[in-house]
């Protein structure tokens, strides 16, 4: 885009009515509009969001539950929140699973003509190792779990099963595409083991064709045979599939060194700014501190953690003493157990805490587009109404989306405590390029996109704190 | 995000009512909804958009007007459109400016203590060269053009002026931030020359702090002294500013080798699918084929070109014979002259063509959010109403934005021909990271984000073709 005509438009549109009024916070919303403008200005010019993410990713890096990285991250976050001057900061102990992949995995196809081709592979989280020296077996390619029954034990026993259903590119929201094929990863091993498979290889949950395997959680049926489970990069899955068509008797060799250790002590990190008027009403803002062991957990979910911390920073910096108690919770072990979330919810029930609302950011540090809303029947209707009623205030910041949907894995544990659940919804197109892969690095996060997420979260927290939630959607009451 | 709870939500939300109905195209919009679904499916699974961008960027690369690259791009686009099987494809001749930067520029600060520090610099498009051997002069730092008059000739004569006003990070739309400081680049040299400056250095128009200088067009006053003008990377501008505060008598040395050549013959590339019912009514879809000479012109504006071509491909592939004539126009010389756009508009007036609407994509291949609307008084009101009336149809594809605003530099030349002007509005956060810099590369374009732009453009063209535009906004007529 060039300059001359552009300037004419800028003069006309920006420095005339509409935009400048929205940007300066004047207009029909008055005070709230001005406060949201202050919040966004802070996020885009003075927030620590991006600097914190750099530290978390580049100084600590991956932080799978039970790892040294996870413990460093707990200490790091505790120290940062402690230094901020909040009313209280504490660690909530929780025992977490401790799994690691050991040495790097290896896999290759052995073609009938003697050629050998390397496959890009990584163990799925929680998988058992192969026997020492690896396994080698012919391969059967399937596209859905139900194909196991259709084929029957004869065609599966003694083989490696390749689950190769790709993410559906036609779904606009990539989380829907993920949801429509992640059963291969989560349940492929336990289902295939029932038919005598010796291992499973799962096509990585990514819409890109590239050489990066994407890990993620999987589980075994209790007391049943556990077989090794690994992810193939999309390119390797496609290559294996092509090769199988030409050479059905090819064999794949797979060696993995995963280890399950005893549960380890870890912690949720919690910080609170006490409400000035309704301290017993808690509004929670959250992300999860653990990540997978590949990459740096930048988008998943370093972004959500630093954004949640930055919401607290912003309240202090802008001297917005909240009416209700605002709690930042950085959950441990979202990725492979959700023990932190379960522990937090259990403790909340035990203490009879009243959580008015909870917000989670766990969809990457991308340009925010709005919020999803969830909660128990009755609660989520109120929550959606409260959000949509104020959507005009959020529109100048590119926030337009408000609909029922998944809000967050961790906060969903609070659902039966009648908590209104909100999820930050950023643009989803790039998330699965990085998700659970070695590419989930700090450098893939755009500073402004991340900061706009902080602004969006701070804005929602401000509105929830200021207006609460009406007790009944049919009779909205603002107190 | 982990799997177990996610799956429960997916089952509940995706495969139940709302989403699946929108995705399958059922519901209150019926036929249109189904057609937009077909369009999006094509864009996300079978479109050539991304493959074409790879060719244009990686096989041809930069294509400044008058360059070999520009002529290769004209031939490439002509061949692609020709091979598609459209009704007609032709080249529209136009004489364009031909400037090049010659050898790479160099710049450095010479501090009073004898140290020398390199500055990252590039000539602005259209700048004159320095004398052979370069120039060396003390520097005065200014933040706005008006500062020239405030300081006066005494403090400026014989010096290099550094214009160092940064893009305003608080503006949410980065194009507004660009518009609010690009006067330094476009007019800095001609203004400073009037006060006796020997050269100008302009802080790059980018919100990132990095080492990439960003070029762009600038102009001289006719018949006045032309002084060399260059962009500094944001890091170099900040370093020079810091150094000046400590050492006001430092000098900067600058050498540039730019050359202005005689105007060259080039072409707009035009392709048409003739309307079956109203062939005399033209709907135009466009981008600009030229780019700056740094990088590959991937976002600016390779993206807009391949998206426009892919709109035509999609009409053919989906056998959507249009009622009106759909024209794909790839303009030449948007960046430094707009000669192609002027030529096209002139010819249109000469032939008395009736352009109903024109759509331009020139804001990068990012996730689309909607459309801006422009046009002459009376026309733009109709255009905005037509768009907002059908925004519910576009919402399932993440398109929510519809407002008056700049639509496109090239199509703005058609404004006084009573054409409704639409601009594709993608997310703006990353655009100026790459704009006019060596980083504007194919690899920075996400395939799905680019393809969703194609889908958005195809959808708007479909709706404009099917329904036309009512003659009067107060009385919408659909024929």
mmCIF file of C-alpha atoms in Angstrom, chain A residues 100-402:
data_model
loop_
_atom_site.group_PDB
_atom_site.id
_atom_site.type_symbol
_atom_site.label_atom_id
_atom_site.label_comp_id
_atom_site.label_asym_id
_atom_site.label_seq_id
_atom_site.Cartn_x
_atom_site.Cartn_y
_atom_site.Cartn_z
ATOM 1 C CA UNK A 100 9.812 -38.363 30.283
ATOM 2 C CA UNK A 101 10.774 -39.524 26.821
ATOM 3 C CA UNK A 102 14.373 -40.374 27.676
ATOM 4 C CA UNK A 103 16.665 -40.425 24.653
ATOM 5 C CA UNK A 104 15.244 -39.179 21.318
ATOM 6 C CA UNK A 105 13.020 -41.731 19.615
ATOM 7 C CA UNK A 106 13.831 -43.179 16.226
ATOM 8 C CA UNK A 107 11.710 -44.738 13.506
ATOM 9 C CA UNK A 108 12.257 -45.866 9.940
ATOM 10 C CA UNK A 109 10.527 -47.771 7.164
ATOM 11 C CA UNK A 110 12.232 -50.849 5.776
ATOM 12 C CA UNK A 111 11.033 -51.353 2.212
ATOM 13 C CA UNK A 112 10.910 -54.809 0.591
ATOM 14 C CA UNK A 113 13.761 -53.865 -1.743
ATOM 15 C CA UNK A 114 16.025 -53.274 1.227
ATOM 16 C CA UNK A 115 15.864 -49.464 1.283
ATOM 17 C CA UNK A 116 15.444 -47.733 4.604
ATOM 18 C CA UNK A 117 13.782 -44.350 5.092
ATOM 19 C CA UNK A 118 13.772 -42.345 8.301
ATOM 20 C CA UNK A 119 10.440 -41.249 9.770
ATOM 21 C CA UNK A 120 10.090 -38.120 11.921
ATOM 22 C CA UNK A 121 8.624 -39.380 15.157
ATOM 23 C CA UNK A 122 8.103 -38.543 18.815
ATOM 24 C CA UNK A 123 6.607 -40.549 21.650
ATOM 25 C CA UNK A 124 3.136 -39.563 22.782
ATOM 26 C CA UNK A 125 2.999 -38.357 26.355
ATOM 27 C CA UNK A 126 2.488 -41.235 28.751
ATOM 28 C CA UNK A 127 3.501 -43.923 26.292
ATOM 29 C CA UNK A 128 5.531 -46.911 27.382
ATOM 30 C CA UNK A 129 8.939 -47.523 25.815
ATOM 31 C CA UNK A 130 9.607 -50.160 23.210
ATOM 32 C CA UNK A 131 11.726 -53.117 24.269
ATOM 33 C CA UNK A 132 15.428 -52.300 24.103
ATOM 34 C CA UNK A 133 16.565 -52.488 20.483
ATOM 35 C CA UNK A 134 13.124 -51.446 19.308
ATOM 36 C CA UNK A 135 10.378 -53.302 17.551
ATOM 37 C CA UNK A 136 9.942 -54.054 13.886
ATOM 38 C CA UNK A 137 6.641 -55.037 12.313
ATOM 39 C CA UNK A 138 4.459 -54.651 9.237
ATOM 40 C CA UNK A 139 2.014 -51.771 9.218
ATOM 41 C CA UNK A 140 -1.704 -51.421 8.685
ATOM 42 C CA UNK A 141 -3.108 -47.973 7.909
ATOM 43 C CA UNK A 142 -6.463 -46.989 9.397
ATOM 44 C CA UNK A 143 -8.405 -43.747 9.401
ATOM 45 C CA UNK A 144 -10.724 -44.140 12.332
ATOM 46 C CA UNK A 145 -10.916 -46.144 15.530
ATOM 47 C CA UNK A 146 -13.955 -48.036 14.256
ATOM 48 C CA UNK A 147 -11.853 -49.463 11.407
ATOM 49 C CA UNK A 148 -10.221 -51.756 13.998
ATOM 50 C CA UNK A 149 -13.410 -53.707 14.446
ATOM 51 C CA UNK A 150 -14.124 -53.708 10.726
ATOM 52 C CA UNK A 151 -10.704 -55.210 9.964
ATOM 53 C CA UNK A 152 -10.690 -57.587 12.907
ATOM 54 C CA UNK A 153 -7.886 -59.162 14.898
ATOM 55 C CA UNK A 154 -6.510 -61.200 11.970
ATOM 56 C CA UNK A 155 -5.390 -58.179 10.041
ATOM 57 C CA UNK A 156 -4.096 -56.251 13.067
ATOM 58 C CA UNK A 157 -2.378 -58.727 15.391
ATOM 59 C CA UNK A 158 1.382 -58.388 15.350
ATOM 60 C CA UNK A 159 1.258 -55.218 13.326
ATOM 61 C CA UNK A 160 1.883 -51.535 13.909
ATOM 62 C CA UNK A 161 -1.292 -49.505 13.329
ATOM 63 C CA UNK A 162 -0.918 -46.171 11.542
ATOM 64 C CA UNK A 163 -3.863 -43.866 12.332
ATOM 65 C CA UNK A 164 -3.745 -41.378 9.500
ATOM 66 C CA UNK A 165 -6.918 -39.312 9.512
ATOM 67 C CA UNK A 166 -5.894 -35.698 8.834
ATOM 68 C CA UNK A 167 -7.348 -32.652 10.538
ATOM 69 C CA UNK A 168 -10.334 -31.450 8.496
ATOM 70 C CA UNK A 169 -9.151 -28.319 6.657
ATOM 71 C CA UNK A 170 -12.696 -27.212 5.827
ATOM 72 C CA UNK A 171 -13.514 -26.437 9.446
ATOM 73 C CA UNK A 172 -12.860 -22.720 9.929
ATOM 74 C CA UNK A 173 -12.101 -23.013 13.632
ATOM 75 C CA UNK A 174 -9.016 -25.220 13.835
ATOM 76 C CA UNK A 175 -10.005 -26.382 17.322
ATOM 77 C CA UNK A 176 -13.011 -28.073 15.750
ATOM 78 C CA UNK A 177 -10.668 -29.776 13.280
ATOM 79 C CA UNK A 178 -8.473 -30.883 16.189
ATOM 80 C CA UNK A 179 -11.433 -32.167 18.120
ATOM 81 C CA UNK A 180 -12.604 -34.173 15.133
ATOM 82 C CA UNK A 181 -9.468 -36.330 14.953
ATOM 83 C CA UNK A 182 -7.672 -36.236 18.295
ATOM 84 C CA UNK A 183 -9.378 -39.497 19.333
ATOM 85 C CA UNK A 184 -6.722 -41.277 17.251
ATOM 86 C CA UNK A 185 -4.059 -39.875 19.542
ATOM 87 C CA UNK A 186 -5.821 -40.158 22.865
ATOM 88 C CA UNK A 187 -7.387 -43.604 22.410
ATOM 89 C CA UNK A 188 -5.598 -45.172 19.440
ATOM 90 C CA UNK A 189 -3.183 -47.256 21.526
ATOM 91 C CA UNK A 190 -5.676 -48.683 23.971
ATOM 92 C CA UNK A 191 -8.136 -49.536 21.198
ATOM 93 C CA UNK A 192 -5.530 -51.085 18.888
ATOM 94 C CA UNK A 193 -4.005 -53.110 21.734
ATOM 95 C CA UNK A 194 -7.308 -54.944 22.075
ATOM 96 C CA UNK A 195 -6.802 -56.292 18.562
ATOM 97 C CA UNK A 196 -3.217 -57.344 19.144
ATOM 98 C CA UNK A 197 -1.398 -54.382 17.588
ATOM 99 C CA UNK A 198 2.225 -54.076 18.750
ATOM 100 C CA UNK A 199 2.409 -50.273 18.512
ATOM 101 C CA UNK A 200 0.535 -47.295 17.097
ATOM 102 C CA UNK A 201 1.769 -44.416 14.998
ATOM 103 C CA UNK A 202 -0.544 -41.399 14.839
ATOM 104 C CA UNK A 203 -0.484 -38.649 12.246
ATOM 105 C CA UNK A 204 0.378 -35.377 14.018
ATOM 106 C CA UNK A 205 -2.525 -33.070 14.816
ATOM 107 C CA UNK A 206 -1.486 -30.258 12.477
ATOM 108 C CA UNK A 207 -2.940 -28.697 9.349
ATOM 109 C CA UNK A 208 0.532 -28.047 7.912
ATOM 110 C CA UNK A 209 2.526 -30.504 5.861
ATOM 111 C CA UNK A 210 5.938 -30.443 7.535
ATOM 112 C CA UNK A 211 8.522 -32.549 9.361
ATOM 113 C CA UNK A 212 7.550 -31.803 12.960
ATOM 114 C CA UNK A 213 5.981 -34.526 15.081
ATOM 115 C CA UNK A 214 3.453 -33.175 17.607
ATOM 116 C CA UNK A 215 3.168 -34.938 20.928
ATOM 117 C CA UNK A 216 0.178 -34.899 23.295
ATOM 118 C CA UNK A 217 -1.476 -36.973 25.925
ATOM 119 C CA UNK A 218 -2.777 -40.537 25.510
ATOM 120 C CA UNK A 219 -3.991 -43.141 27.935
ATOM 121 C CA UNK A 220 -4.130 -46.902 28.412
ATOM 122 C CA UNK A 221 -6.953 -49.021 29.648
ATOM 123 C CA UNK A 222 -6.158 -50.025 33.201
ATOM 124 C CA UNK A 223 -4.840 -53.529 33.559
ATOM 125 C CA UNK A 224 -4.615 -54.048 29.804
ATOM 126 C CA UNK A 225 -1.593 -54.449 27.578
ATOM 127 C CA UNK A 226 0.104 -51.125 27.014
ATOM 128 C CA UNK A 227 1.689 -50.715 23.576
ATOM 129 C CA UNK A 228 4.071 -47.954 22.480
ATOM 130 C CA UNK A 229 2.401 -44.926 20.870
ATOM 131 C CA UNK A 230 4.128 -42.264 18.829
ATOM 132 C CA UNK A 231 3.260 -39.315 16.591
ATOM 133 C CA UNK A 232 4.568 -39.052 13.033
ATOM 134 C CA UNK A 233 5.065 -35.688 11.351
ATOM 135 C CA UNK A 234 2.424 -35.026 8.689
ATOM 136 C CA UNK A 235 5.061 -35.460 5.970
ATOM 137 C CA UNK A 236 6.220 -38.780 7.440
ATOM 138 C CA UNK A 237 2.646 -40.010 7.798
ATOM 139 C CA UNK A 238 1.994 -39.148 4.163
ATOM 140 C CA UNK A 239 5.252 -40.778 3.064
ATOM 141 C CA UNK A 240 4.490 -43.962 4.986
ATOM 142 C CA UNK A 241 0.986 -44.060 3.551
ATOM 143 C CA UNK A 242 2.285 -43.675 -0.015
ATOM 144 C CA UNK A 243 4.936 -46.315 0.548
ATOM 145 C CA UNK A 244 2.366 -48.749 1.985
ATOM 146 C CA UNK A 245 0.269 -48.501 -1.146
ATOM 147 C CA UNK A 246 3.237 -49.513 -3.306
ATOM 148 C CA UNK A 247 4.752 -51.965 -0.865
ATOM 149 C CA UNK A 248 2.171 -53.338 1.597
ATOM 150 C CA UNK A 249 4.670 -55.662 3.223
ATOM 151 C CA UNK A 250 7.129 -52.949 4.242
ATOM 152 C CA UNK A 251 8.070 -52.944 7.910
ATOM 153 C CA UNK A 252 8.520 -50.097 10.344
ATOM 154 C CA UNK A 253 11.142 -50.093 13.041
ATOM 155 C CA UNK A 254 10.463 -48.024 16.140
ATOM 156 C CA UNK A 255 12.510 -47.446 19.254
ATOM 157 C CA UNK A 256 11.424 -45.305 22.181
ATOM 158 C CA UNK A 257 12.943 -44.815 25.607
ATOM 159 C CA UNK A 258 10.071 -43.318 27.621
ATOM 160 C CA UNK A 259 9.945 -43.723 31.375
ATOM 161 C CA UNK A 260 7.206 -43.345 33.935
ATOM 162 C CA UNK A 261 8.461 -42.132 37.297
ATOM 163 C CA UNK A 262 6.668 -41.941 40.634
ATOM 164 C CA UNK A 263 4.333 -38.958 41.032
ATOM 165 C CA UNK A 264 6.152 -35.759 41.926
ATOM 166 C CA UNK A 265 5.251 -32.857 44.189
ATOM 167 C CA UNK A 266 4.426 -29.699 42.270
ATOM 168 C CA UNK A 267 2.271 -26.601 42.747
ATOM 169 C CA UNK A 268 -0.376 -24.314 41.374
ATOM 170 C CA UNK A 269 0.761 -20.715 41.698
ATOM 171 C CA UNK A 270 -1.930 -18.399 43.057
ATOM 172 C CA UNK A 271 -1.959 -14.644 43.583
ATOM 173 C CA UNK A 272 -4.752 -12.454 44.820
ATOM 174 C CA UNK A 273 -5.773 -8.835 44.925
ATOM 175 C CA UNK A 274 -8.427 -8.567 47.607
ATOM 176 C CA UNK A 275 -11.748 -6.956 46.707
ATOM 177 C CA UNK A 276 -12.607 -3.669 48.369
ATOM 178 C CA UNK A 277 -16.389 -4.194 48.452
ATOM 179 C CA UNK A 278 -17.142 -7.891 47.880
ATOM 180 C CA UNK A 279 -13.934 -9.669 48.882
ATOM 181 C CA UNK A 280 -15.768 -12.992 49.198
ATOM 182 C CA UNK A 281 -16.575 -12.969 45.459
ATOM 183 C CA UNK A 282 -13.634 -14.310 43.481
ATOM 184 C CA UNK A 283 -12.956 -13.620 39.813
ATOM 185 C CA UNK A 284 -10.265 -15.912 38.484
ATOM 186 C CA UNK A 285 -7.871 -15.292 35.581
ATOM 187 C CA UNK A 286 -5.718 -18.196 34.497
ATOM 188 C CA UNK A 287 -3.412 -20.170 32.263
ATOM 189 C CA UNK A 288 -1.425 -23.351 32.801
ATOM 190 C CA UNK A 289 2.223 -23.305 33.733
ATOM 191 C CA UNK A 290 3.161 -26.776 32.545
ATOM 192 C CA UNK A 291 3.885 -27.482 28.888
ATOM 193 C CA UNK A 292 4.929 -30.402 26.754
ATOM 194 C CA UNK A 293 8.617 -31.245 26.646
ATOM 195 C CA UNK A 294 9.168 -30.229 23.000
ATOM 196 C CA UNK A 295 9.646 -26.556 22.131
ATOM 197 C CA UNK A 296 9.286 -23.881 24.803
ATOM 198 C CA UNK A 297 5.545 -23.954 25.502
ATOM 199 C CA UNK A 298 5.295 -20.402 24.174
ATOM 200 C CA UNK A 299 1.751 -20.500 22.792
ATOM 201 C CA UNK A 300 0.728 -23.507 24.929
ATOM 202 C CA UNK A 301 0.520 -22.025 27.439
ATOM 203 C CA UNK A 302 3.260 -19.598 28.309
ATOM 204 C CA UNK A 303 1.120 -16.969 26.611
ATOM 205 C CA UNK A 304 -1.866 -17.584 28.880
ATOM 206 C CA UNK A 305 0.299 -17.490 32.002
ATOM 207 C CA UNK A 306 2.044 -14.215 31.261
ATOM 208 C CA UNK A 307 -1.228 -12.660 30.124
ATOM 209 C CA UNK A 308 -2.885 -13.661 33.397
ATOM 210 C CA UNK A 309 0.044 -12.258 35.370
ATOM 211 C CA UNK A 310 -0.125 -9.080 33.294
ATOM 212 C CA UNK A 311 -3.814 -8.630 34.140
ATOM 213 C CA UNK A 312 -2.737 -8.350 37.783
ATOM 214 C CA UNK A 313 0.137 -6.018 36.868
ATOM 215 C CA UNK A 314 -2.255 -3.800 34.966
ATOM 216 C CA UNK A 315 -4.748 -3.548 37.867
ATOM 217 C CA UNK A 316 -1.914 -2.364 40.104
ATOM 218 C CA UNK A 317 -0.267 -0.048 37.591
ATOM 219 C CA UNK A 318 -3.560 1.639 36.720
ATOM 220 C CA UNK A 319 -4.568 1.776 40.388
ATOM 221 C CA UNK A 320 -7.822 -0.013 39.638
ATOM 222 C CA UNK A 321 -8.552 -1.379 43.083
ATOM 223 C CA UNK A 322 -11.067 -4.124 42.343
ATOM 224 C CA UNK A 323 -14.438 -4.358 44.091
ATOM 225 C CA UNK A 324 -14.224 -8.156 44.040
ATOM 226 C CA UNK A 325 -11.210 -10.356 44.730
ATOM 227 C CA UNK A 326 -9.197 -10.996 41.578
ATOM 228 C CA UNK A 327 -7.189 -14.198 41.582
ATOM 229 C CA UNK A 328 -4.495 -15.178 39.130
ATOM 230 C CA UNK A 329 -4.121 -18.975 39.046
ATOM 231 C CA UNK A 330 -1.361 -20.655 37.080
ATOM 232 C CA UNK A 331 -2.394 -24.295 36.995
ATOM 233 C CA UNK A 332 0.060 -27.189 37.025
ATOM 234 C CA UNK A 333 -0.369 -30.329 34.911
ATOM 235 C CA UNK A 334 -3.037 -29.321 32.404
ATOM 236 C CA UNK A 335 -1.317 -31.312 29.691
ATOM 237 C CA UNK A 336 -1.218 -34.786 31.160
ATOM 238 C CA UNK A 337 -3.506 -35.158 34.117
ATOM 239 C CA UNK A 338 -5.203 -31.904 35.081
ATOM 240 C CA UNK A 339 -4.190 -32.619 38.638
ATOM 241 C CA UNK A 340 -3.638 -28.929 39.407
ATOM 242 C CA UNK A 341 -7.095 -27.966 38.205
ATOM 243 C CA UNK A 342 -8.714 -30.832 40.104
ATOM 244 C CA UNK A 343 -6.818 -29.912 43.255
ATOM 245 C CA UNK A 344 -7.810 -26.255 42.993
ATOM 246 C CA UNK A 345 -11.491 -27.059 42.472
ATOM 247 C CA UNK A 346 -11.474 -29.564 45.326
ATOM 248 C CA UNK A 347 -9.948 -27.015 47.693
ATOM 249 C CA UNK A 348 -12.407 -24.374 46.552
ATOM 250 C CA UNK A 349 -15.327 -26.685 47.366
ATOM 251 C CA UNK A 350 -13.757 -27.604 50.691
ATOM 252 C CA UNK A 351 -13.399 -23.948 51.706
ATOM 253 C CA UNK A 352 -16.799 -23.069 50.249
ATOM 254 C CA UNK A 353 -15.262 -20.339 48.098
ATOM 255 C CA UNK A 354 -17.568 -18.311 45.891
ATOM 256 C CA UNK A 355 -16.076 -17.987 42.410
ATOM 257 C CA UNK A 356 -18.197 -15.578 40.450
ATOM 258 C CA UNK A 357 -16.360 -16.099 37.162
ATOM 259 C CA UNK A 358 -13.218 -17.696 35.757
ATOM 260 C CA UNK A 359 -11.326 -16.762 32.609
ATOM 261 C CA UNK A 360 -8.707 -18.979 30.963
ATOM 262 C CA UNK A 361 -6.321 -18.224 28.125
ATOM 263 C CA UNK A 362 -5.092 -21.465 26.541
ATOM 264 C CA UNK A 363 -5.439 -21.059 22.785
ATOM 265 C CA UNK A 364 -2.150 -19.337 22.002
ATOM 266 C CA UNK A 365 -0.836 -15.795 21.956
ATOM 267 C CA UNK A 366 -2.605 -14.794 18.758
ATOM 268 C CA UNK A 367 -4.734 -11.784 17.890
ATOM 269 C CA UNK A 368 -7.787 -11.977 20.169
ATOM 270 C CA UNK A 369 -11.252 -12.081 18.651
ATOM 271 C CA UNK A 370 -13.497 -12.453 21.696
ATOM 272 C CA UNK A 371 -14.578 -14.933 24.327
ATOM 273 C CA UNK A 372 -16.306 -18.278 24.546
ATOM 274 C CA UNK A 373 -18.723 -18.828 27.390
ATOM 275 C CA UNK A 374 -19.506 -21.937 29.404
ATOM 276 C CA UNK A 375 -20.914 -22.920 32.778
ATOM 277 C CA UNK A 376 -23.698 -24.911 34.320
ATOM 278 C CA UNK A 377 -27.202 -24.529 32.945
ATOM 279 C CA UNK A 378 -28.534 -21.175 34.039
ATOM 280 C CA UNK A 379 -25.072 -19.804 34.724
ATOM 281 C CA UNK A 380 -23.826 -19.795 31.182
ATOM 282 C CA UNK A 381 -26.912 -17.971 29.916
ATOM 283 C CA UNK A 382 -26.246 -15.197 32.420
ATOM 284 C CA UNK A 383 -22.579 -15.119 31.489
ATOM 285 C CA UNK A 384 -23.257 -14.841 27.752
ATOM 286 C CA UNK A 385 -25.814 -12.097 28.288
ATOM 287 C CA UNK A 386 -23.388 -10.133 30.455
ATOM 288 C CA UNK A 387 -20.759 -10.390 27.734
ATOM 289 C CA UNK A 388 -22.921 -9.610 24.715
ATOM 290 C CA UNK A 389 -24.480 -6.623 26.504
ATOM 291 C CA UNK A 390 -21.055 -5.036 26.648
ATOM 292 C CA UNK A 391 -19.630 -6.198 23.342
ATOM 293 C CA UNK A 392 -19.844 -2.698 21.868
ATOM 294 C CA UNK A 393 -17.296 -1.592 24.443
ATOM 295 C CA UNK A 394 -14.902 -4.312 23.307
ATOM 296 C CA UNK A 395 -15.343 -3.836 19.538
ATOM 297 C CA UNK A 396 -12.737 -1.047 19.206
ATOM 298 C CA UNK A 397 -10.162 -3.633 20.289
ATOM 299 C CA UNK A 398 -11.076 -6.137 17.589
ATOM 300 C CA UNK A 399 -13.213 -8.213 19.958
ATOM 301 C CA UNK A 400 -16.461 -9.268 18.378
ATOM 302 C CA UNK A 401 -16.868 -12.954 19.180
ATOM 303 C CA UNK A 402 -19.155 -14.056 22.021
#
